[in-house]
């Protein structure tokens, strides 16, 4: 072990002790941000169970919009690869979806293993057509609020009266063989997302339609899935009663801080280095990537998953868990190591008491 | 370390008649007896108790993307309300992997197989399996509906290519066997079809369901997979499906084939086309075909959720969703359909489904080949197994249920006339030796020398439900993991999988296919040791 590593270990031990000191005093700790890999999320849930903490993730729209919509109404979705390869009509619902398509170019290839797909058609609701889509035979933009447009299209597809008749758009929807709606949960509330899903379901009465979402930031999808199989439910979750309770409102990080309920923040920021504004109003332990300029009571530098250490992360390219080998192995501890270390120190403290 | 299990009534039909006898375990493995003069290090006095091998479940949806989607869809069905036991975080978290492992272990189950391991999402299934404590796990790799396979079939690439394709995915996903779901049906659904029969063609590929099943039977034989091809057949829940099953058995031409949740196919038609029991028709096909194994998929009453990769079926089933919400996911090959259901005692169709499942158990001539499942959670939760065992072992218990059936249902099944009661030996075969044999796990399911010391000890109670709900003692690999019906803490078993030989040329070929299709390297789909071994070393609450 190098002198540097020894020094880091000593530093970690000291930081862990200070973190334990803060945790021992806390009535309701809050673990938030949660930008970390699978092992980090698992460790956070264990620590939360150990301390009665609440757990929230920074991807609020994913939780309160998309996953709320799933729990309220269900959904029809597909994988990004199926959307890219099979989709012959891409319905871009709003500016966020357009920007994501532009920036990550998921439809930039005209290639497909399904040689019967042919060229794509684009229908853009409340946004301009993204330029990164290949093999576009036709493109239509309809200006307006995407929610209004979805409502009007749903009425037209259902044969109900509507103030506006989008004749060519409706024809495109009816002609598609595998249409894909793209939404950004940040552009809609859960009811808006439900509306889009209701239209997708209606369209399936006569042809095939499905949807994809702009991925949640900071491994948000993965964090919620890990929570679902570990606690039975997605985030947000609280352990104050000794078992997990899922509640979007009660365990919202912002609300817990604003209402003065949480009295300690553990910011898990391996993938979200910037502390939220609310961190200024309560004691904070910040786990942040090396070099991040965090202001907090305890700052612990952690490795970035998939860069400084091997990690399992949901892969935005194929929206499933993927094992990512470290590209630049370094000695910073992982989030899981730090959180498990804190839990172990708490246990040791209890035994010594 | 030498352990003695003393004085129990040992029900182990593989190794002889039921008798009161001592069992010896050395370092987690059954042995014939101690060395001369050797004293045991540990003795469990189980005098007066029933002792069996740990039970094995061949088909239970306990892990993976679709199981977790059902968790997301139905929070109201699994609200947690009990504090966790000391040192056992999440053990009361309903529908969590932790609760799953605990509840199975407390019933004396020690190995459970997840039947739908999707190659493009294998890692999630393995992550979830690794978080199921106490029990051993395994999973069946889903094949036969993906574009690469169907293209090989269409382009007549030959039997070896199909074998190599299947071996690749079996190895890469770390499966214990292979499964096909409504062969070709999900692929057809993506292209807009809403029904799919044995001789229907998958659009664009020209392959029929029959051709897919036949090709996979060949592949399973050529690779040498111990578990027969695990088949979710066509026409699930369609009245008249017994004819499909008979045709499919014929298509197997004597090769080993396992039919999953056969109850859901045992629906006949009366003169008006209405649903009646088709159990006798199924049993006629089954009885004469020693190459065929089945699990029942018993329906039990109560709210549950159906989780299936059979998109055709789940699409048509969506109208029965209760509560009225459902998920349909078009996956890279199959995908998944999540449809909540409530099986009701007051609904004659549900009553009939229950009775048909019972008929299949009781008409089956061979407990080695007709295995106990509820297709958890599709027919009901695995936690209803003790009740099902009770109903099978006790005709009086069953009579009460049959008499409560509405006339409309009772006229459509022969259940009322069946007097048979399962013996302990038959039960031990159906839930231990049979599943072990069909899965190729020769070192479990029995208690002979060399077997893994996975053992369940029960009080011999007339109330079989109570008896099998709370094992008095469960040993996993010789170590106590459950006592007096309560798990003792978190230990972690292993996930069994095969490592078939793969063909380097096919590996390259699939690698470039995956790169083209997904835009990522094939390693993105791999299931490395690291995530699970990391778990072993990370400090969690192991006992
Ligand atoms: Zn199943």
Short mmCIF file of C-alpha atoms in Angstrom, two decimals, chain B residues 50-498:
data_model
loop_
_atom_site.label_atom_id
_atom_site.label_comp_id
_atom_site.label_asym_id
_atom_site.label_seq_id
_atom_site.Cartn_x
_atom_site.Cartn_y
_atom_site.Cartn_z
CA UNK B 50 -41.27 -35.97 9.13
CA UNK B 51 -37.94 -35.53 7.36
CA UNK B 52 -37.64 -34.87 3.64
CA UNK B 53 -35.10 -33.43 1.25
CA UNK B 54 -35.46 -29.68 0.75
CA UNK B 55 -38.21 -28.92 -1.76
CA UNK B 56 -37.49 -27.64 -5.26
CA UNK B 57 -39.64 -25.35 -7.39
CA UNK B 58 -39.15 -25.71 -11.15
CA UNK B 59 -41.12 -22.66 -12.23
CA UNK B 60 -41.61 -19.55 -10.14
CA UNK B 61 -41.28 -15.95 -11.30
CA UNK B 62 -39.06 -14.60 -8.55
CA UNK B 63 -36.56 -12.36 -10.33
CA UNK B 64 -35.95 -10.23 -13.38
CA UNK B 65 -37.21 -7.23 -15.29
CA UNK B 66 -40.82 -8.33 -15.56
CA UNK B 67 -41.08 -9.32 -11.91
CA UNK B 68 -39.81 -5.89 -10.94
CA UNK B 69 -42.20 -4.23 -13.40
CA UNK B 70 -45.01 -5.94 -11.49
CA UNK B 71 -43.61 -4.44 -8.30
CA UNK B 72 -43.79 -1.00 -9.93
CA UNK B 73 -47.30 -1.54 -11.30
CA UNK B 74 -49.00 -2.69 -8.09
CA UNK B 75 -47.72 -0.92 -4.99
CA UNK B 76 -51.15 -1.24 -3.38
CA UNK B 77 -50.94 -5.05 -3.47
CA UNK B 78 -47.86 -5.28 -1.28
CA UNK B 79 -47.79 -2.60 1.38
CA UNK B 80 -45.27 -3.56 4.07
CA UNK B 81 -46.40 -3.25 7.65
CA UNK B 82 -44.16 -5.30 9.91
CA UNK B 83 -40.76 -4.31 11.27
CA UNK B 84 -37.88 -6.44 10.05
CA UNK B 85 -36.40 -9.04 12.36
CA UNK B 86 -33.11 -8.16 14.03
CA UNK B 87 -30.23 -8.64 11.62
CA UNK B 88 -32.54 -9.41 8.70
CA UNK B 89 -33.11 -6.18 6.81
CA UNK B 90 -35.99 -6.20 4.32
CA UNK B 91 -37.28 -9.59 5.50
CA UNK B 92 -40.80 -8.21 5.92
CA UNK B 93 -40.62 -5.97 2.86
CA UNK B 94 -43.44 -7.43 0.85
CA UNK B 95 -42.60 -8.69 -2.65
CA UNK B 96 -38.91 -8.03 -2.01
CA UNK B 97 -36.29 -10.60 -2.94
CA UNK B 98 -35.54 -10.91 0.77
CA UNK B 99 -39.10 -11.81 1.68
CA UNK B 100 -39.16 -14.31 -1.20
CA UNK B 101 -36.11 -16.16 0.08
CA UNK B 102 -37.32 -16.16 3.66
CA UNK B 103 -40.82 -17.42 2.86
CA UNK B 104 -39.58 -20.19 0.61
CA UNK B 105 -37.05 -21.33 3.19
CA UNK B 106 -39.59 -21.31 5.99
CA UNK B 107 -41.72 -23.75 3.96
CA UNK B 108 -38.71 -26.05 3.52
CA UNK B 109 -37.90 -25.08 -0.08
CA UNK B 110 -34.19 -24.90 -0.76
CA UNK B 111 -33.92 -24.47 -4.56
CA UNK B 112 -36.14 -22.35 -6.80
CA UNK B 113 -35.96 -21.81 -10.56
CA UNK B 114 -36.88 -18.54 -12.23
CA UNK B 115 -38.23 -19.61 -15.63
CA UNK B 116 -37.69 -16.49 -17.72
CA UNK B 117 -34.08 -15.37 -18.02
CA UNK B 118 -34.02 -12.94 -20.91
CA UNK B 119 -30.59 -12.91 -22.63
CA UNK B 120 -30.56 -9.15 -23.31
CA UNK B 121 -31.45 -8.41 -19.70
CA UNK B 122 -29.79 -11.35 -17.98
CA UNK B 123 -27.79 -9.26 -15.56
CA UNK B 124 -30.86 -7.82 -13.85
CA UNK B 125 -32.26 -11.31 -13.29
CA UNK B 126 -28.96 -12.44 -11.82
CA UNK B 127 -28.68 -9.36 -9.62
CA UNK B 128 -32.14 -10.05 -8.24
CA UNK B 129 -31.49 -13.77 -7.82
CA UNK B 130 -28.31 -12.99 -5.91
CA UNK B 131 -30.41 -10.87 -3.52
CA UNK B 132 -32.74 -13.77 -2.71
CA UNK B 133 -31.34 -15.10 0.56
CA UNK B 134 -31.08 -18.60 1.99
CA UNK B 135 -32.21 -20.67 -1.00
CA UNK B 136 -30.30 -21.75 -4.10
CA UNK B 137 -31.53 -20.39 -7.39
CA UNK B 138 -31.33 -21.02 -11.08
CA UNK B 139 -32.95 -19.62 -14.19
CA UNK B 140 -34.00 -20.78 -17.63
CA UNK B 141 -32.69 -18.89 -20.64
CA UNK B 142 -35.46 -17.74 -22.94
CA UNK B 143 -34.75 -18.50 -26.61
CA UNK B 144 -36.57 -18.93 -29.90
CA UNK B 145 -38.25 -15.57 -30.49
CA UNK B 146 -35.28 -13.37 -31.27
CA UNK B 147 -34.45 -12.06 -34.71
CA UNK B 148 -31.06 -13.75 -34.92
CA UNK B 149 -32.48 -17.19 -34.18
CA UNK B 150 -35.48 -16.74 -36.46
CA UNK B 151 -33.21 -15.50 -39.25
CA UNK B 152 -31.01 -18.59 -38.92
CA UNK B 153 -34.14 -20.69 -39.19
CA UNK B 154 -35.48 -18.73 -42.18
CA UNK B 155 -32.17 -18.85 -43.99
CA UNK B 156 -31.85 -22.61 -43.39
CA UNK B 157 -28.52 -22.25 -41.67
CA UNK B 158 -28.73 -25.76 -40.34
CA UNK B 159 -28.94 -27.62 -37.10
CA UNK B 160 -25.39 -26.86 -35.94
CA UNK B 161 -25.83 -23.13 -36.32
CA UNK B 162 -29.03 -23.22 -34.29
CA UNK B 163 -27.31 -25.31 -31.64
CA UNK B 164 -24.43 -22.86 -31.47
CA UNK B 165 -26.78 -19.90 -31.24
CA UNK B 166 -28.63 -21.48 -28.32
CA UNK B 167 -25.40 -22.55 -26.59
CA UNK B 168 -24.07 -18.99 -26.87
CA UNK B 169 -27.08 -17.47 -25.16
CA UNK B 170 -27.30 -20.22 -22.55
CA UNK B 171 -23.67 -19.66 -21.63
CA UNK B 172 -23.73 -15.85 -21.82
CA UNK B 173 -26.88 -15.52 -19.73
CA UNK B 174 -25.82 -18.24 -17.27
CA UNK B 175 -28.95 -20.31 -17.57
CA UNK B 176 -29.65 -23.75 -16.17
CA UNK B 177 -31.75 -24.74 -19.15
CA UNK B 178 -33.70 -23.27 -22.04
CA UNK B 179 -37.27 -22.17 -22.35
CA UNK B 180 -39.40 -21.02 -25.25
CA UNK B 181 -42.53 -18.94 -24.85
CA UNK B 182 -45.41 -19.39 -27.28
CA UNK B 183 -42.72 -20.17 -29.86
CA UNK B 184 -42.82 -17.40 -32.45
CA UNK B 185 -45.86 -15.74 -30.86
CA UNK B 186 -44.14 -12.74 -29.30
CA UNK B 187 -42.20 -12.14 -32.53
CA UNK B 188 -45.50 -12.30 -34.42
CA UNK B 189 -47.11 -9.91 -31.93
CA UNK B 190 -44.46 -7.26 -32.67
CA UNK B 191 -45.61 -7.52 -36.28
CA UNK B 192 -49.25 -7.08 -35.38
CA UNK B 193 -50.63 -10.64 -35.01
CA UNK B 194 -52.97 -11.24 -32.07
CA UNK B 195 -53.17 -15.07 -32.04
CA UNK B 196 -50.58 -17.73 -32.73
CA UNK B 197 -51.00 -21.47 -33.20
CA UNK B 198 -48.62 -24.38 -33.67
CA UNK B 199 -48.56 -24.15 -37.43
CA UNK B 200 -48.87 -20.38 -37.81
CA UNK B 201 -45.94 -18.62 -39.44
CA UNK B 202 -44.01 -15.74 -37.87
CA UNK B 203 -44.36 -12.88 -40.36
CA UNK B 204 -41.15 -12.12 -42.27
CA UNK B 205 -39.44 -15.32 -41.14
CA UNK B 206 -41.66 -18.04 -42.57
CA UNK B 207 -40.95 -20.20 -39.52
CA UNK B 208 -43.80 -21.89 -37.71
CA UNK B 209 -44.12 -22.49 -34.01
CA UNK B 210 -43.71 -26.20 -34.69
CA UNK B 211 -40.41 -25.58 -36.52
CA UNK B 212 -39.10 -23.43 -33.69
CA UNK B 213 -39.98 -26.02 -31.04
CA UNK B 214 -38.47 -28.82 -33.11
CA UNK B 215 -35.27 -26.86 -33.69
CA UNK B 216 -34.96 -26.15 -29.97
CA UNK B 217 -35.56 -29.81 -29.08
CA UNK B 218 -32.66 -30.64 -31.38
CA UNK B 219 -30.51 -27.89 -29.88
CA UNK B 220 -31.21 -29.03 -26.32
CA UNK B 221 -30.23 -32.58 -27.25
CA UNK B 222 -27.15 -31.53 -29.20
CA UNK B 223 -25.87 -29.29 -26.40
CA UNK B 224 -26.70 -31.97 -23.84
CA UNK B 225 -28.80 -29.79 -21.56
CA UNK B 226 -29.99 -31.95 -18.66
CA UNK B 227 -33.32 -30.10 -18.31
CA UNK B 228 -35.72 -30.82 -21.17
CA UNK B 229 -36.80 -27.91 -23.34
CA UNK B 230 -39.15 -25.94 -21.07
CA UNK B 231 -42.17 -25.03 -23.13
CA UNK B 232 -44.79 -22.37 -22.62
CA UNK B 233 -47.01 -23.74 -25.40
CA UNK B 234 -49.31 -21.94 -27.82
CA UNK B 235 -52.93 -21.12 -26.99
CA UNK B 236 -52.58 -20.53 -23.28
CA UNK B 237 -56.05 -20.15 -21.71
CA UNK B 238 -57.79 -20.89 -25.01
CA UNK B 239 -60.61 -23.47 -24.74
CA UNK B 240 -59.58 -26.34 -26.99
CA UNK B 241 -55.89 -26.06 -26.11
CA UNK B 242 -55.66 -29.77 -25.10
CA UNK B 243 -55.57 -30.53 -28.83
CA UNK B 244 -52.60 -28.15 -29.18
CA UNK B 245 -50.87 -29.96 -26.34
CA UNK B 246 -51.52 -33.35 -27.96
CA UNK B 247 -50.13 -32.04 -31.27
CA UNK B 248 -47.08 -30.63 -29.53
CA UNK B 249 -46.43 -33.89 -27.69
CA UNK B 250 -46.61 -35.65 -31.03
CA UNK B 251 -44.20 -33.14 -32.53
CA UNK B 252 -41.66 -33.95 -29.81
CA UNK B 253 -41.41 -37.46 -31.25
CA UNK B 254 -40.34 -38.98 -27.98
CA UNK B 255 -37.77 -36.34 -27.09
CA UNK B 256 -37.86 -34.93 -23.54
CA UNK B 257 -40.13 -31.91 -23.27
CA UNK B 258 -41.46 -30.04 -20.23
CA UNK B 259 -44.81 -28.25 -20.42
CA UNK B 260 -45.07 -25.32 -18.05
CA UNK B 261 -48.27 -24.52 -16.11
CA UNK B 262 -50.36 -27.08 -17.97
CA UNK B 263 -53.52 -26.15 -16.04
CA UNK B 264 -53.79 -23.05 -18.21
CA UNK B 265 -54.12 -25.30 -21.27
CA UNK B 266 -56.50 -27.87 -19.81
CA UNK B 267 -59.62 -26.10 -21.00
CA UNK B 268 -61.98 -28.11 -23.19
CA UNK B 269 -65.05 -26.99 -25.06
CA UNK B 270 -68.62 -28.16 -24.61
CA UNK B 271 -71.09 -28.46 -27.49
CA UNK B 272 -71.70 -24.71 -27.44
CA UNK B 273 -68.01 -23.89 -27.37
CA UNK B 274 -68.11 -23.03 -23.66
CA UNK B 275 -65.23 -23.78 -21.31
CA UNK B 276 -65.19 -27.15 -19.53
CA UNK B 277 -62.42 -29.14 -17.91
CA UNK B 278 -59.99 -30.61 -20.40
CA UNK B 279 -57.92 -32.27 -17.70
CA UNK B 280 -58.79 -35.81 -18.77
CA UNK B 281 -57.82 -35.05 -22.35
CA UNK B 282 -54.47 -33.65 -21.20
CA UNK B 283 -53.85 -36.65 -18.96
CA UNK B 284 -54.61 -39.05 -21.84
CA UNK B 285 -51.87 -37.41 -23.92
CA UNK B 286 -49.54 -37.25 -20.93
CA UNK B 287 -49.96 -40.74 -19.54
CA UNK B 288 -48.69 -42.47 -22.66
CA UNK B 289 -45.71 -40.17 -23.18
CA UNK B 290 -42.94 -40.93 -20.67
CA UNK B 291 -40.75 -38.29 -22.33
CA UNK B 292 -43.14 -35.57 -21.18
CA UNK B 293 -43.02 -33.72 -17.85
CA UNK B 294 -45.37 -30.99 -16.75
CA UNK B 295 -45.91 -28.57 -13.92
CA UNK B 296 -49.44 -27.71 -12.99
CA UNK B 297 -49.74 -23.95 -12.49
CA UNK B 298 -52.51 -24.40 -9.92
CA UNK B 299 -54.92 -21.49 -9.50
CA UNK B 300 -55.63 -20.37 -5.92
CA UNK B 301 -58.05 -17.63 -4.94
CA UNK B 302 -57.09 -14.10 -4.20
CA UNK B 303 -55.58 -11.08 -5.90
CA UNK B 304 -52.40 -11.68 -7.83
CA UNK B 305 -50.58 -10.56 -10.92
CA UNK B 306 -49.79 -12.45 -14.09
CA UNK B 307 -46.27 -12.02 -15.39
CA UNK B 308 -45.59 -13.48 -18.79
CA UNK B 309 -43.45 -13.06 -21.87
CA UNK B 310 -46.38 -14.33 -23.93
CA UNK B 311 -47.36 -10.98 -25.41
CA UNK B 312 -50.21 -12.47 -27.46
CA UNK B 313 -51.85 -13.89 -24.36
CA UNK B 314 -51.22 -10.86 -22.17
CA UNK B 315 -52.65 -8.53 -24.80
CA UNK B 316 -55.86 -10.54 -24.93
CA UNK B 317 -55.85 -10.87 -21.13
CA UNK B 318 -55.59 -7.12 -20.52
CA UNK B 319 -59.37 -6.73 -20.61
CA UNK B 320 -59.57 -8.83 -17.43
CA UNK B 321 -57.05 -6.71 -15.57
CA UNK B 322 -58.10 -6.14 -11.96
CA UNK B 323 -57.28 -3.47 -10.92
CA UNK B 324 -57.72 -2.08 -14.42
CA UNK B 325 -54.13 -1.31 -15.36
CA UNK B 326 -51.49 -3.35 -17.11
CA UNK B 327 -48.05 -3.17 -18.70
CA UNK B 328 -47.05 -4.46 -22.08
CA UNK B 329 -43.41 -4.19 -22.98
CA UNK B 330 -42.15 -4.97 -26.48
CA UNK B 331 -38.75 -6.37 -25.65
CA UNK B 332 -35.74 -7.11 -27.78
CA UNK B 333 -37.23 -10.55 -28.42
CA UNK B 334 -40.26 -11.33 -26.28
CA UNK B 335 -40.74 -8.56 -23.76
CA UNK B 336 -43.33 -8.85 -21.06
CA UNK B 337 -46.94 -8.45 -20.16
CA UNK B 338 -47.98 -7.68 -16.60
CA UNK B 339 -51.70 -8.07 -15.96
CA UNK B 340 -53.12 -8.08 -12.41
CA UNK B 341 -55.93 -10.54 -11.76
CA UNK B 342 -58.15 -11.50 -8.86
CA UNK B 343 -59.17 -15.16 -8.83
CA UNK B 344 -62.52 -15.23 -7.10
CA UNK B 345 -64.41 -18.04 -5.40
CA UNK B 346 -67.60 -16.52 -6.74
CA UNK B 347 -66.41 -16.58 -10.35
CA UNK B 348 -67.27 -19.91 -12.00
CA UNK B 349 -64.38 -19.69 -14.47
CA UNK B 350 -61.89 -19.23 -11.63
CA UNK B 351 -63.55 -22.05 -9.69
CA UNK B 352 -63.25 -24.25 -12.74
CA UNK B 353 -59.58 -23.32 -13.15
CA UNK B 354 -58.97 -24.34 -9.55
CA UNK B 355 -60.78 -27.66 -10.04
CA UNK B 356 -58.92 -28.38 -13.30
CA UNK B 357 -55.58 -27.93 -11.57
CA UNK B 358 -56.66 -30.33 -8.84
CA UNK B 359 -57.82 -32.83 -11.46
CA UNK B 360 -54.44 -32.74 -13.18
CA UNK B 361 -52.62 -33.50 -9.94
CA UNK B 362 -55.04 -36.26 -8.99
CA UNK B 363 -55.42 -37.88 -12.40
CA UNK B 364 -51.68 -37.85 -13.07
CA UNK B 365 -50.35 -41.39 -13.02
CA UNK B 366 -46.82 -40.27 -12.25
CA UNK B 367 -45.66 -37.83 -9.54
CA UNK B 368 -42.19 -37.85 -11.14
CA UNK B 369 -43.63 -36.10 -14.17
CA UNK B 370 -46.47 -33.87 -12.89
CA UNK B 371 -44.91 -31.25 -10.64
CA UNK B 372 -46.30 -28.76 -8.17
CA UNK B 373 -46.35 -25.10 -9.17
CA UNK B 374 -48.74 -22.18 -9.19
CA UNK B 375 -46.63 -20.57 -11.91
CA UNK B 376 -46.05 -18.05 -9.12
CA UNK B 377 -47.54 -15.51 -9.12
CA UNK B 378 -49.65 -16.25 -12.21
CA UNK B 379 -52.00 -18.82 -10.69
CA UNK B 380 -51.40 -17.68 -7.14
CA UNK B 381 -48.53 -17.06 -4.75
CA UNK B 382 -46.02 -19.78 -3.93
CA UNK B 383 -47.12 -19.25 -0.33
CA UNK B 384 -50.26 -21.24 -1.18
CA UNK B 385 -48.23 -24.43 -1.72
CA UNK B 386 -48.94 -25.76 1.78
CA UNK B 387 -52.66 -25.36 1.17
CA UNK B 388 -52.37 -27.15 -2.18
CA UNK B 389 -50.47 -30.01 -0.51
CA UNK B 390 -53.22 -30.18 2.08
CA UNK B 391 -55.92 -30.37 -0.59
CA UNK B 392 -54.05 -33.15 -2.38
CA UNK B 393 -53.37 -35.18 0.77
CA UNK B 394 -56.76 -34.83 2.39
CA UNK B 395 -59.97 -35.57 0.47
CA UNK B 396 -62.15 -34.19 3.27
CA UNK B 397 -60.40 -30.86 3.04
CA UNK B 398 -60.94 -30.96 -0.71
CA UNK B 399 -64.57 -31.94 -0.40
CA UNK B 400 -65.34 -28.74 1.48
CA UNK B 401 -63.88 -26.72 -1.36
CA UNK B 402 -65.67 -28.73 -4.03
CA UNK B 403 -69.01 -28.45 -2.27
CA UNK B 404 -68.63 -24.70 -2.10
CA UNK B 405 -68.28 -24.55 -5.89
CA UNK B 406 -71.22 -23.11 -7.78
CA UNK B 407 -73.25 -25.65 -9.74
CA UNK B 408 -72.21 -23.95 -12.97
CA UNK B 409 -68.57 -24.84 -12.34
CA UNK B 410 -69.09 -28.25 -10.72
CA UNK B 411 -70.89 -29.62 -13.77
CA UNK B 412 -67.92 -28.91 -15.93
CA UNK B 413 -65.32 -30.94 -14.03
CA UNK B 414 -64.96 -34.45 -12.64
CA UNK B 415 -63.23 -33.24 -9.48
CA UNK B 416 -66.09 -34.25 -7.15
CA UNK B 417 -65.70 -37.92 -8.08
CA UNK B 418 -61.97 -38.18 -7.37
CA UNK B 419 -61.11 -39.87 -4.08
CA UNK B 420 -57.35 -40.05 -4.42
CA UNK B 421 -55.12 -38.68 -1.66
CA UNK B 422 -51.43 -38.03 -2.16
CA UNK B 423 -49.11 -39.98 0.14
CA UNK B 424 -46.04 -38.45 1.75
CA UNK B 425 -43.93 -40.46 -0.69
CA UNK B 426 -45.80 -39.12 -3.71
CA UNK B 427 -45.54 -35.62 -2.30
CA UNK B 428 -41.80 -36.05 -1.78
CA UNK B 429 -41.40 -37.19 -5.38
CA UNK B 430 -43.55 -34.39 -6.79
CA UNK B 431 -41.86 -31.60 -4.83
CA UNK B 432 -38.31 -32.97 -4.36
CA UNK B 433 -37.06 -35.92 -6.36
CA UNK B 434 -39.08 -35.17 -9.49
CA UNK B 435 -38.03 -31.53 -9.83
CA UNK B 436 -34.39 -32.45 -9.11
CA UNK B 437 -34.48 -35.11 -11.79
CA UNK B 438 -36.10 -32.91 -14.40
CA UNK B 439 -33.59 -30.12 -13.71
CA UNK B 440 -30.61 -32.46 -13.78
CA UNK B 441 -29.68 -31.60 -10.19
CA UNK B 442 -28.76 -35.14 -9.21
CA UNK B 443 -27.26 -34.15 -5.85
CA UNK B 444 -30.54 -32.87 -4.43
CA UNK B 445 -34.15 -33.89 -4.10
CA UNK B 446 -33.14 -36.94 -2.09
CA UNK B 447 -31.12 -37.81 1.03
CA UNK B 448 -28.81 -40.57 -0.18
CA UNK B 449 -25.03 -40.46 0.32
CA UNK B 450 -23.48 -37.71 -1.79
CA UNK B 451 -26.60 -35.53 -1.82
CA UNK B 452 -26.38 -31.95 -0.64
CA UNK B 453 -27.71 -31.78 2.91
CA UNK B 454 -30.69 -29.58 2.08
CA UNK B 455 -33.26 -30.99 4.47
CA UNK B 456 -36.74 -30.01 5.65
CA UNK B 457 -38.18 -31.29 8.92
CA UNK B 458 -41.90 -30.98 9.63
CA UNK B 459 -44.25 -31.71 12.50
CA UNK B 460 -46.66 -34.45 11.43
CA UNK B 461 -49.79 -32.33 11.85
CA UNK B 462 -53.22 -33.33 10.49
CA UNK B 463 -53.50 -29.72 9.38
CA UNK B 464 -51.12 -30.12 6.45
CA UNK B 465 -51.37 -26.42 5.65
CA UNK B 466 -49.91 -25.53 9.02
CA UNK B 467 -47.42 -28.38 8.76
CA UNK B 468 -45.93 -27.29 5.44
CA UNK B 469 -46.14 -23.54 6.09
CA UNK B 470 -43.72 -23.64 9.00
CA UNK B 471 -40.92 -26.18 8.80
CA UNK B 472 -39.70 -27.17 12.24
CA UNK B 473 -36.12 -27.21 11.00
CA UNK B 474 -34.48 -26.56 7.65
CA UNK B 475 -30.86 -27.34 6.92
CA UNK B 476 -29.17 -25.75 3.92
CA UNK B 477 -25.93 -27.46 3.09
CA UNK B 478 -26.10 -29.02 6.56
CA UNK B 479 -26.47 -25.70 8.41
CA UNK B 480 -29.67 -24.72 10.19
CA UNK B 481 -31.33 -21.82 8.38
CA UNK B 482 -34.89 -22.13 9.72
CA UNK B 483 -36.07 -23.20 13.14
CA UNK B 484 -39.68 -23.37 14.36
CA UNK B 485 -40.89 -21.83 11.12
CA UNK B 486 -38.65 -18.79 11.34
CA UNK B 487 -35.60 -17.98 9.25
CA UNK B 488 -32.54 -17.61 11.46
CA UNK B 489 -30.77 -14.92 9.49
CA UNK B 490 -29.39 -14.09 6.09
CA UNK B 491 -27.22 -16.59 4.34
CA UNK B 492 -26.77 -16.65 0.60
CA UNK B 493 -26.91 -19.72 -1.62
CA UNK B 494 -25.70 -20.06 -5.16
CA UNK B 495 -27.24 -19.58 -8.57
CA UNK B 496 -26.86 -22.80 -10.51
CA UNK B 497 -26.05 -22.52 -14.18
CA UNK B 498 -24.57 -24.49 -17.03
#
